CSV table of C-alpha atoms and ligand atoms in Angstrom, one decimal:
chain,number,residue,atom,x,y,z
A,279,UNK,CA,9.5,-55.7,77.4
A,280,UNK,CA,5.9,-55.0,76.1
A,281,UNK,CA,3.0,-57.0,77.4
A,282,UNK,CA,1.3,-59.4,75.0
A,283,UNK,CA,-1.8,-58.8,76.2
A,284,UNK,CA,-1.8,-54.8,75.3
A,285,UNK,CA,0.8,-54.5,72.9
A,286,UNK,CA,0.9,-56.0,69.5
A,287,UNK,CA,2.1,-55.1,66.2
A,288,UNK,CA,-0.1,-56.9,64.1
A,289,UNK,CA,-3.9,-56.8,63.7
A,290,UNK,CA,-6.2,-58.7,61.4
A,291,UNK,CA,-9.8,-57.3,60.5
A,292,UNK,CA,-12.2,-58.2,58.1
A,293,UNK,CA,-14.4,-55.6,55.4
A,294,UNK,CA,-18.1,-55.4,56.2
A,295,UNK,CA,-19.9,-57.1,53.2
A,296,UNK,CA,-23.3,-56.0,52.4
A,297,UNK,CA,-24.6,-58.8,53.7
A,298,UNK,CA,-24.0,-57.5,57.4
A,299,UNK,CA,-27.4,-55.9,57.2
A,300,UNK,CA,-28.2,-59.8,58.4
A,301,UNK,CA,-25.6,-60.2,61.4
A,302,UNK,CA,-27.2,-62.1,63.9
A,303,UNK,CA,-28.7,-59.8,66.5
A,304,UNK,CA,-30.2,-60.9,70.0
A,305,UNK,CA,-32.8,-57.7,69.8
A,306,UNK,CA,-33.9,-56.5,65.9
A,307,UNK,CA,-33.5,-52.8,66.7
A,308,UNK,CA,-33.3,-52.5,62.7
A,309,UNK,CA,-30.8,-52.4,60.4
A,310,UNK,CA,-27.1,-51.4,60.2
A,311,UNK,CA,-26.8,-48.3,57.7
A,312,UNK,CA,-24.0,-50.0,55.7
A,313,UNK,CA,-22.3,-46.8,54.4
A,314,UNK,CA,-22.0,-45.4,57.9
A,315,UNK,CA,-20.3,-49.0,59.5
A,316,UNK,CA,-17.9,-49.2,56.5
A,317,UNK,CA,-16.8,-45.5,57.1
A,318,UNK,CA,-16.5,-46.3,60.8
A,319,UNK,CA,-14.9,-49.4,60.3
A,320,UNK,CA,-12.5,-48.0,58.2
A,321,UNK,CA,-11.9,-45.3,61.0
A,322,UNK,CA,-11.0,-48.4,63.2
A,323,UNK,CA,-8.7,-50.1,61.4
A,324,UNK,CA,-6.9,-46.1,60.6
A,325,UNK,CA,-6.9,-45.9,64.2
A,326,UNK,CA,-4.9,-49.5,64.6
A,327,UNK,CA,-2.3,-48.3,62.2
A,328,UNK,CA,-2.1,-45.0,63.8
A,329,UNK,CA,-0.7,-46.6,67.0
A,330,UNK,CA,2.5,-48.1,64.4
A,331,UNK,CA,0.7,-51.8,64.1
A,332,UNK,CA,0.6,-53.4,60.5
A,333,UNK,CA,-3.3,-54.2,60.1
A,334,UNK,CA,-4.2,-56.4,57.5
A,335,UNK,CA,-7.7,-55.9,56.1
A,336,UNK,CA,-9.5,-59.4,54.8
A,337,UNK,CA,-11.7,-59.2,51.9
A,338,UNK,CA,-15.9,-59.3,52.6
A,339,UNK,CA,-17.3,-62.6,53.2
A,340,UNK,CA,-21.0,-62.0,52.0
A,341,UNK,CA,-22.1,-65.6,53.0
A,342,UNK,CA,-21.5,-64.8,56.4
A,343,UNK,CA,-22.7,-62.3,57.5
A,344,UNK,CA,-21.2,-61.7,60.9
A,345,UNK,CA,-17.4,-62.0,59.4
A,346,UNK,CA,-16.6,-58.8,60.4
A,347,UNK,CA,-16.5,-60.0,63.9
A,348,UNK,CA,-12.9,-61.4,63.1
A,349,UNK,CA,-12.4,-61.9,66.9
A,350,UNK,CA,-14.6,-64.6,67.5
A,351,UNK,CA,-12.7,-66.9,64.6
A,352,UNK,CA,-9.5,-67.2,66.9
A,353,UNK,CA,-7.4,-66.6,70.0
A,354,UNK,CA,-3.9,-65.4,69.2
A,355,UNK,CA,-1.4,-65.5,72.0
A,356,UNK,CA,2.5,-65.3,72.1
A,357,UNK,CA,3.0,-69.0,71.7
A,358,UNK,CA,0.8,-69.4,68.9
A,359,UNK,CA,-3.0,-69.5,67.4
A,360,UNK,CA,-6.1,-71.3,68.2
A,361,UNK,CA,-9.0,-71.6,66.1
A,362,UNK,CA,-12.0,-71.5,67.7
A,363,UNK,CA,-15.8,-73.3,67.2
A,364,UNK,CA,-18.5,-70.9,67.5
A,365,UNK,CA,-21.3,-71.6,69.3
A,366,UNK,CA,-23.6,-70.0,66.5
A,367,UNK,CA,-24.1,-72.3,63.4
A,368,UNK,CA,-24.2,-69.6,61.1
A,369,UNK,CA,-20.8,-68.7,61.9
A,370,UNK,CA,-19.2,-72.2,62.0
A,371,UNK,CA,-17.8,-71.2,58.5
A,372,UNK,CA,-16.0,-68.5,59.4
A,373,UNK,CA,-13.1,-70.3,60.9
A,374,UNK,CA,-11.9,-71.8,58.0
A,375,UNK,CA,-11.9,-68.3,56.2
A,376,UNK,CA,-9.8,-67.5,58.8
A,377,UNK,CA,-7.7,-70.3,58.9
A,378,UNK,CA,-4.7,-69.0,56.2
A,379,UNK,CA,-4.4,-65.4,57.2
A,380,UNK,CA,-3.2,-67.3,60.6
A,381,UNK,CA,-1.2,-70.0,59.2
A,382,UNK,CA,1.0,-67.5,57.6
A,383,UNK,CA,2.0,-65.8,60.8
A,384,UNK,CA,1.9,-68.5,63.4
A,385,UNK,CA,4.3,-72.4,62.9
A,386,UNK,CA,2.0,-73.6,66.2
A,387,UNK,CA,-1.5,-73.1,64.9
A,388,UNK,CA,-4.5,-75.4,66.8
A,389,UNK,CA,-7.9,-76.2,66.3
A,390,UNK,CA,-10.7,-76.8,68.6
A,391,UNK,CA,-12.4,-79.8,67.0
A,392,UNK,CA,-15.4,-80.1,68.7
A,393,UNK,CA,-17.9,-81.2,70.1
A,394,UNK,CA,-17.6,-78.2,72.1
A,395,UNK,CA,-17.9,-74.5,71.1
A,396,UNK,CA,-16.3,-71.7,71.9
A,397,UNK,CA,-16.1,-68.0,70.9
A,398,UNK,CA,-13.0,-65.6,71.0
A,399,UNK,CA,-15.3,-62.8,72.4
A,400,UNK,CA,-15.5,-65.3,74.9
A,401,UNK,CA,-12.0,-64.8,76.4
A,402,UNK,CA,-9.9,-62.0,77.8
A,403,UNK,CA,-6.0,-62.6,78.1
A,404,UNK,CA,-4.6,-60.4,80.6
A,405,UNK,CA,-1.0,-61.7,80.7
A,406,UNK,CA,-1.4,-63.1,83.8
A,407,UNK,CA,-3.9,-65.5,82.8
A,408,UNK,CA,-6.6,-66.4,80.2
A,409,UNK,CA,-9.8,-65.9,81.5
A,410,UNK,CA,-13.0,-67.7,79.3
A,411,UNK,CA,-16.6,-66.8,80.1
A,412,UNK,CA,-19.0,-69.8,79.7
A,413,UNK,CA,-22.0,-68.5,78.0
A,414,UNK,CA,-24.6,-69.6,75.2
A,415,UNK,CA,-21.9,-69.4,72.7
A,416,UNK,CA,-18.9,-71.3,74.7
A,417,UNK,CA,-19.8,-74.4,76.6
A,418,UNK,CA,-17.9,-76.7,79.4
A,419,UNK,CA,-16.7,-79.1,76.7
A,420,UNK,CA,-15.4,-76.3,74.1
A,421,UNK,CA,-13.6,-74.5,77.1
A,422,UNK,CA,-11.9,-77.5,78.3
A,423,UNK,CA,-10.7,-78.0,74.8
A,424,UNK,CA,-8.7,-74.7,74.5
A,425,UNK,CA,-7.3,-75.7,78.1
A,426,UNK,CA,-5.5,-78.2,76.7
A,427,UNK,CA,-3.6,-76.0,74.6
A,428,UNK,CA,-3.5,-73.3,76.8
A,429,UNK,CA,-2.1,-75.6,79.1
A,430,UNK,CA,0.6,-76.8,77.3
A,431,UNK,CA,2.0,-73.3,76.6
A,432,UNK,CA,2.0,-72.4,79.7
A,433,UNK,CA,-1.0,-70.5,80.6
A,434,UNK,CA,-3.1,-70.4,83.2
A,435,UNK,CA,-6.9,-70.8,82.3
A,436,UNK,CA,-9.6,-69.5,84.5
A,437,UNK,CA,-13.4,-70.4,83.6
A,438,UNK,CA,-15.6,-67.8,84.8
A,439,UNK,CA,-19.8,-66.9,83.7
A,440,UNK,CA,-21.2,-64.4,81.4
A,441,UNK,CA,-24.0,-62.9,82.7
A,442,UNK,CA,-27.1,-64.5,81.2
A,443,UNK,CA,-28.3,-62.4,78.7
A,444,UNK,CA,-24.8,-60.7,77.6
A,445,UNK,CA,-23.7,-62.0,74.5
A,446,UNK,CA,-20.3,-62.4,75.2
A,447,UNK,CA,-17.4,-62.4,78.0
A,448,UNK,CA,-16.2,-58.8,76.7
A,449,UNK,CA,-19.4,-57.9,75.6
A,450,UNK,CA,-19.1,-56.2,79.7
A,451,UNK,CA,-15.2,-55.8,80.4
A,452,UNK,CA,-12.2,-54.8,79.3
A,453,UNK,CA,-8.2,-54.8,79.5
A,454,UNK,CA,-7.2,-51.2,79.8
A,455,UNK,CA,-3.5,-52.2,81.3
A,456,UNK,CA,-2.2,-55.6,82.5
A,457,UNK,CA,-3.5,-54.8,86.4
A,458,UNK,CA,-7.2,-52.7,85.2
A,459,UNK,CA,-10.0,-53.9,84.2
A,460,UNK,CA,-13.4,-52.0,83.0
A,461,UNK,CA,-16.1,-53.6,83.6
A,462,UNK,CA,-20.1,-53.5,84.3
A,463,UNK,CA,-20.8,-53.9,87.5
A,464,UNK,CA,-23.3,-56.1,87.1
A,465,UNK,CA,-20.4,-59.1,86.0
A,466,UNK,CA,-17.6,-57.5,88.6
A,467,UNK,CA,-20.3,-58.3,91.2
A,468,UNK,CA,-19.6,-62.1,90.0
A,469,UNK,CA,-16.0,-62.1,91.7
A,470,UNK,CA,-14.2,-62.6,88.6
A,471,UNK,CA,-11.7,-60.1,88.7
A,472,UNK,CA,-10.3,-60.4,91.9
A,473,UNK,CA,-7.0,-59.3,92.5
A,474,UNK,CA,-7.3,-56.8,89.7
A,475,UNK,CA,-8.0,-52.8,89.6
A,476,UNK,CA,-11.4,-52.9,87.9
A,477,UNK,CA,-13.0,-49.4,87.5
A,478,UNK,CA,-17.0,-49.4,86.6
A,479,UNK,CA,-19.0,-48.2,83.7
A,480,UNK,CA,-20.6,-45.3,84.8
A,481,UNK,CA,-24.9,-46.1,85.4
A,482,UNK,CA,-26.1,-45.8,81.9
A,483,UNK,CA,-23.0,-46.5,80.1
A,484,UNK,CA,-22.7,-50.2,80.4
A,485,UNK,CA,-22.4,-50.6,76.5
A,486,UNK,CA,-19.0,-48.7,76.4
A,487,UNK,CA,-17.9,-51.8,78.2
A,488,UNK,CA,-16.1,-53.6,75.2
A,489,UNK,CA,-13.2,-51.4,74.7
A,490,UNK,CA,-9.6,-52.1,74.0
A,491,UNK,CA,-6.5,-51.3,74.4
A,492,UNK,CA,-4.3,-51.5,71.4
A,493,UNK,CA,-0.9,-50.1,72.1
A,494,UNK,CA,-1.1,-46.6,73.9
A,495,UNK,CA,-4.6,-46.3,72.6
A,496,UNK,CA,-8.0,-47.6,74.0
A,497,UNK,CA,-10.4,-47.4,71.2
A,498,UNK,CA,-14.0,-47.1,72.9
A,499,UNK,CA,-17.3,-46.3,71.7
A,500,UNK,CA,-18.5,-43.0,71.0
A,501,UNK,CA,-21.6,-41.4,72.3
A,502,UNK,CA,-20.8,-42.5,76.4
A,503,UNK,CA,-19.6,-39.0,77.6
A,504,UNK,CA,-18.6,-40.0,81.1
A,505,UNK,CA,-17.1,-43.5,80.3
A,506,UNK,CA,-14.7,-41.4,77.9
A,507,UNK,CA,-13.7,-38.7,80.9
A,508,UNK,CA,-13.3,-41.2,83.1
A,509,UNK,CA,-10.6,-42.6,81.3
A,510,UNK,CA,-9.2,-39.5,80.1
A,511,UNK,CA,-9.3,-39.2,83.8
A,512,UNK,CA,-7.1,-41.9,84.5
A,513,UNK,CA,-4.3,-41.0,81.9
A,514,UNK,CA,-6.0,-43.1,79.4
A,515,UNK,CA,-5.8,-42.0,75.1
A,516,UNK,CA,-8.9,-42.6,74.7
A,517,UNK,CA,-9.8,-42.5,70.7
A,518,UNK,CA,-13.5,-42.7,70.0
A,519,UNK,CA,-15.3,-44.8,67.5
A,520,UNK,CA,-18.8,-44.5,65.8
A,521,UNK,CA,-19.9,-48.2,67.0
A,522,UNK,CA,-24.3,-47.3,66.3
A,523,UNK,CA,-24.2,-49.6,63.6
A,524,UNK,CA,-22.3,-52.9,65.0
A,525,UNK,CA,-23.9,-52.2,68.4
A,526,UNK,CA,-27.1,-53.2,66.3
A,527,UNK,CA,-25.4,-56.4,65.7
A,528,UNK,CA,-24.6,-57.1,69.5
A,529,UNK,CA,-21.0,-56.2,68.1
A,530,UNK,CA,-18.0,-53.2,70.0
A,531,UNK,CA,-14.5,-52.7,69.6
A,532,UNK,CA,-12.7,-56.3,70.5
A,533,UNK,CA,-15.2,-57.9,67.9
A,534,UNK,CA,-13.6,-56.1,65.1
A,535,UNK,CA,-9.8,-57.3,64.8
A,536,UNK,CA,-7.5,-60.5,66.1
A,537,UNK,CA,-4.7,-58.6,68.0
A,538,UNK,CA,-1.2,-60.3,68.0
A,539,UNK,CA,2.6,-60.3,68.1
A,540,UNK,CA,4.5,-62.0,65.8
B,874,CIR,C1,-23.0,-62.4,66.7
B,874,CIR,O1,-24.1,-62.5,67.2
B,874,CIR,O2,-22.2,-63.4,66.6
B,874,CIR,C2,-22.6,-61.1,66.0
B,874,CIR,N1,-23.7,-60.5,65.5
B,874,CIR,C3,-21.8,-60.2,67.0
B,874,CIR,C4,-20.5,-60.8,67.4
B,874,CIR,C5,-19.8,-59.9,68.3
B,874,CIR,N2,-18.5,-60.5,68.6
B,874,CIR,C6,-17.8,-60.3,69.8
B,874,CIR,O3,-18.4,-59.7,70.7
B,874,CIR,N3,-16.6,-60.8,69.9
């Protein structure tokens, strides 16, 4: 049997509008060139398909900006979907937009209601457990929420910390098998993947950090040369995509799709 947590045959991703040229951003480092992130967006979702999943691609949003960054609307798991309650208010519409592409594929469908928030790049299922990073977008009360439901299908949750400063969870680790983890060191050094293999960002490459693995493949960002070997080195397919422009955005791989099995 596959594992949920790595193998799916369905994926869900959204078209940049125009609008992205407004994502939210922690750091203006200027704009996204929007021509060059559709072209690499559309590499990512031709890379999704490559691996045999069905990926449906949503139409633009253009009153939210950030809609590309599908991932933070839900958390899909093998007993059913959760709609999340982001943390950022400019976002908070997303989840509705969301809301149908979801309740066509799952019958067990939740909502977090509030008055917590939480953010999917905020958690990393590894099969063995959900892990959710409490950070500036996912608070105590929004966390205990999704326990509930996690709960209840029979998962266990663990709440660990984002690093101040990082955006998200994933924004610094990874899945790259059920047992291997890659992470910064800076958040290994928190203790929060004990009892996994974790294998470090080389110095320099810390922004490679939000990977995934989708089927055989890891999709990773280009442009981190010894990130890419190193998992070449570890038997690893390693497909490479131009992330410049939603790395401008505070956005990487994970951000881009809701990964599920239905
Ligand atoms: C934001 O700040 O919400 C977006 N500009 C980036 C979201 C990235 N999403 C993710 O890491 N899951």
């Amino acid at each position: 049997m596959t594992n949920p947590a790595t193998h799916f045959t369905h994926a869900i991703s959204r078209r940049p509008g125009a609008s992205v040229t407004h994502g939210l951003r922690a750091e203006d480092r200027g704009a996204p060139d929007l021509a060059r992130l559709r072209a690499a967006h559309d590499a990512y979702v031709a890379t999704l398909r490559s691996t045999g999943a069905k990926v449906t691609v949503l139409d633009a949003l253009e009153e939210y900006p950030d809609a590309l960054f599908v991932e933070d609307t839900a958390l899909c798991l093998p007993e059913g979907a959760v709609m999340m309650r982001p943390g950022a208010a400019s976002r908070m519409g997303e989840v509705a937009q969301m809301r149908p592409a979801l309740a066509a594929l799952f019958e067990d469908l939740r909502d977090i209601h509030g008055p917590g928030h939480i953010e999917g790049g905020d958690i990393l299922f590894t099969g063995r457990e959900v892990l959710v990073g409490r950070s500036a977008r996912t608070d105590a009360t929004g966390v205990a929420e999704l326990r509930a439901v996690t709960d209840e299908w029979g998962h266990s949750l663990r709440e660990v910390q984002t690093p101040p400063g990082v955006l998200h969870f994933k924004t610094d680790c990874s899945l790259l098998d059920p047992e291997t983890i890659l992470s910064t060191k800076l958040l290994d050094a928190s203790g929060c993947f004990e009892g996994y293999r974790v294998l470090h960002l080389p110095d320099g490459e810390e922004a490679a950090a939000n990977a995934i693995r989708f089927n055989d493949a890891v999709l990773m960002p280009a442009g981190f040369p010894k990130a890419a070997e190193m998992l070449s080195d570890e038997g690893y397919d390693v497909r490479l995509i131009d992330n410049r422009d939603c790395a401008l955005l505070d956005g990487g791989m994970s951000c881009l799709s809701l990964r599920l099995n239905v």
